[in-house]
């Protein structure tokens, strides 16, 4: 079960490694969480706990801005409702990635896979499952950062092709991912996400 202590543990690991390079945003207010829910629907409990503890974070370093940044409620709202908003199906919240192209999305309204995280580029078909829940995703992302970057924010192994952050790093923390991958309903859901955007339809 995802508990507040898991958020604290992740922040403690990042702080212990990166020290002052870790920039943690103040907790999201109740009003901001309500505004996000009015746009995206009910938030998975563990993601609400994260936002109420740490409303997004980033690490100052030599790596790309994209991979060193986990979005907060304000950034998610801007991505869903701002001038450059992507016409994503309702219930998908972008939490990590660039302003265009591939992002990681939290699923808030998708039944069997509610709370899961997918990797998806709205302009390119091919959504894939990264983690069954935000807790496993967060733990895997922290592992990735600690392996790839030194405490001063530079590449741990410069010149080498880095190990990508993907589902493999989340698996040790994720006891539901195998069942979701094997479920044909999840495969159909991912196909429908691609289809919904291509056709301009909603997906629920």
PDB file of C-alpha atoms in Angstrom, residues 1-75:
ATOM      1  CA  UNK A   1       0.000   0.000   0.000  1.00  0.00           C
ATOM      2  CA  UNK A   2       1.307   3.454  -0.910  1.00  0.00           C
ATOM      3  CA  UNK A   3       1.816   5.568   2.186  1.00  0.00           C
ATOM      4  CA  UNK A   4       3.108   9.030   2.909  1.00  0.00           C
ATOM      5  CA  UNK A   5       6.346   7.386   4.093  1.00  0.00           C
ATOM      6  CA  UNK A   6       7.095   6.281   0.529  1.00  0.00           C
ATOM      7  CA  UNK A   7       7.031   9.880  -0.674  1.00  0.00           C
ATOM      8  CA  UNK A   8       9.240  10.857   2.257  1.00  0.00           C
ATOM      9  CA  UNK A   9      11.613   7.986   1.486  1.00  0.00           C
ATOM     10  CA  UNK A  10      11.916   9.056  -2.159  1.00  0.00           C
ATOM     11  CA  UNK A  11      12.583  12.678  -1.180  1.00  0.00           C
ATOM     12  CA  UNK A  12      15.099  11.597   1.454  1.00  0.00           C
ATOM     13  CA  UNK A  13      16.990   9.478  -1.099  1.00  0.00           C
ATOM     14  CA  UNK A  14      17.090  12.354  -3.575  1.00  0.00           C
ATOM     15  CA  UNK A  15      18.098  14.850  -0.908  1.00  0.00           C
ATOM     16  CA  UNK A  16      20.781  12.548   0.450  1.00  0.00           C
ATOM     17  CA  UNK A  17      22.312  12.200  -3.022  1.00  0.00           C
ATOM     18  CA  UNK A  18      21.808  15.624  -4.621  1.00  0.00           C
ATOM     19  CA  UNK A  19      21.601  17.838  -1.501  1.00  0.00           C
ATOM     20  CA  UNK A  20      20.896  21.452  -2.469  1.00  0.00           C
ATOM     21  CA  UNK A  21      20.514  20.520  -6.145  1.00  0.00           C
ATOM     22  CA  UNK A  22      17.112  19.038  -5.289  1.00  0.00           C
ATOM     23  CA  UNK A  23      14.438  21.710  -5.687  1.00  0.00           C
ATOM     24  CA  UNK A  24      11.161  20.706  -4.027  1.00  0.00           C
ATOM     25  CA  UNK A  25       8.021  22.769  -4.565  1.00  0.00           C
ATOM     26  CA  UNK A  26       5.745  23.527  -1.588  1.00  0.00           C
ATOM     27  CA  UNK A  27       2.697  21.269  -1.147  1.00  0.00           C
ATOM     28  CA  UNK A  28      -0.267  21.855  -3.431  1.00  0.00           C
ATOM     29  CA  UNK A  29      -3.143  23.657  -1.779  1.00  0.00           C
ATOM     30  CA  UNK A  30      -6.571  22.072  -1.403  1.00  0.00           C
ATOM     31  CA  UNK A  31      -7.867  24.611  -3.930  1.00  0.00           C
ATOM     32  CA  UNK A  32      -5.255  23.619  -6.512  1.00  0.00           C
ATOM     33  CA  UNK A  33      -5.970  19.911  -6.049  1.00  0.00           C
ATOM     34  CA  UNK A  34      -9.685  20.602  -6.466  1.00  0.00           C
ATOM     35  CA  UNK A  35      -8.996  22.553  -9.650  1.00  0.00           C
ATOM     36  CA  UNK A  36      -6.929  19.694 -11.042  1.00  0.00           C
ATOM     37  CA  UNK A  37      -9.668  17.200 -10.209  1.00  0.00           C
ATOM     38  CA  UNK A  38     -12.243  19.403 -11.931  1.00  0.00           C
ATOM     39  CA  UNK A  39     -10.232  19.023 -15.141  1.00  0.00           C
ATOM     40  CA  UNK A  40      -8.889  15.471 -14.874  1.00  0.00           C
ATOM     41  CA  UNK A  41     -11.363  13.706 -12.602  1.00  0.00           C
ATOM     42  CA  UNK A  42     -10.618  12.054  -9.243  1.00  0.00           C
ATOM     43  CA  UNK A  43      -6.888  11.693  -8.636  1.00  0.00           C
ATOM     44  CA  UNK A  44      -5.378   8.372  -7.536  1.00  0.00           C
ATOM     45  CA  UNK A  45      -4.835   8.556  -3.782  1.00  0.00           C
ATOM     46  CA  UNK A  46      -1.088   8.016  -3.944  1.00  0.00           C
ATOM     47  CA  UNK A  47      -0.637  10.856  -6.423  1.00  0.00           C
ATOM     48  CA  UNK A  48      -2.733  13.138  -4.222  1.00  0.00           C
ATOM     49  CA  UNK A  49      -0.413  12.279  -1.333  1.00  0.00           C
ATOM     50  CA  UNK A  50       2.586  13.157  -3.491  1.00  0.00           C
ATOM     51  CA  UNK A  51       1.163  16.537  -4.518  1.00  0.00           C
ATOM     52  CA  UNK A  52       0.130  17.304  -0.941  1.00  0.00           C
ATOM     53  CA  UNK A  53       3.698  16.515   0.168  1.00  0.00           C
ATOM     54  CA  UNK A  54       5.698  17.825  -2.755  1.00  0.00           C
ATOM     55  CA  UNK A  55       3.966  19.663  -5.599  1.00  0.00           C
ATOM     56  CA  UNK A  56       6.550  18.721  -8.201  1.00  0.00           C
ATOM     57  CA  UNK A  57      10.344  18.664  -8.042  1.00  0.00           C
ATOM     58  CA  UNK A  58      13.441  19.036 -10.152  1.00  0.00           C
ATOM     59  CA  UNK A  59      17.176  18.439  -9.863  1.00  0.00           C
ATOM     60  CA  UNK A  60      19.614  21.029 -11.123  1.00  0.00           C
ATOM     61  CA  UNK A  61      22.236  19.180 -13.122  1.00  0.00           C
ATOM     62  CA  UNK A  62      23.962  18.541 -16.405  1.00  0.00           C
ATOM     63  CA  UNK A  63      21.202  16.296 -17.689  1.00  0.00           C
ATOM     64  CA  UNK A  64      18.251  17.347 -19.762  1.00  0.00           C
ATOM     65  CA  UNK A  65      15.580  19.496 -18.126  1.00  0.00           C
ATOM     66  CA  UNK A  66      13.013  16.889 -19.146  1.00  0.00           C
ATOM     67  CA  UNK A  67      14.319  13.880 -17.266  1.00  0.00           C
ATOM     68  CA  UNK A  68      15.310  15.785 -14.131  1.00  0.00           C
ATOM     69  CA  UNK A  69      11.816  17.139 -13.547  1.00  0.00           C
ATOM     70  CA  UNK A  70       8.636  15.609 -12.113  1.00  0.00           C
ATOM     71  CA  UNK A  71       5.618  17.811 -12.753  1.00  0.00           C
ATOM     72  CA  UNK A  72       3.378  19.403 -10.149  1.00  0.00           C
ATOM     73  CA  UNK A  73      -0.308  20.322 -10.288  1.00  0.00           C
ATOM     74  CA  UNK A  74       0.217  23.779 -11.790  1.00  0.00           C
ATOM     75  CA  UNK A  75       2.288  22.403 -14.677  1.00  0.00           C
TER      76      UNK A  75
END
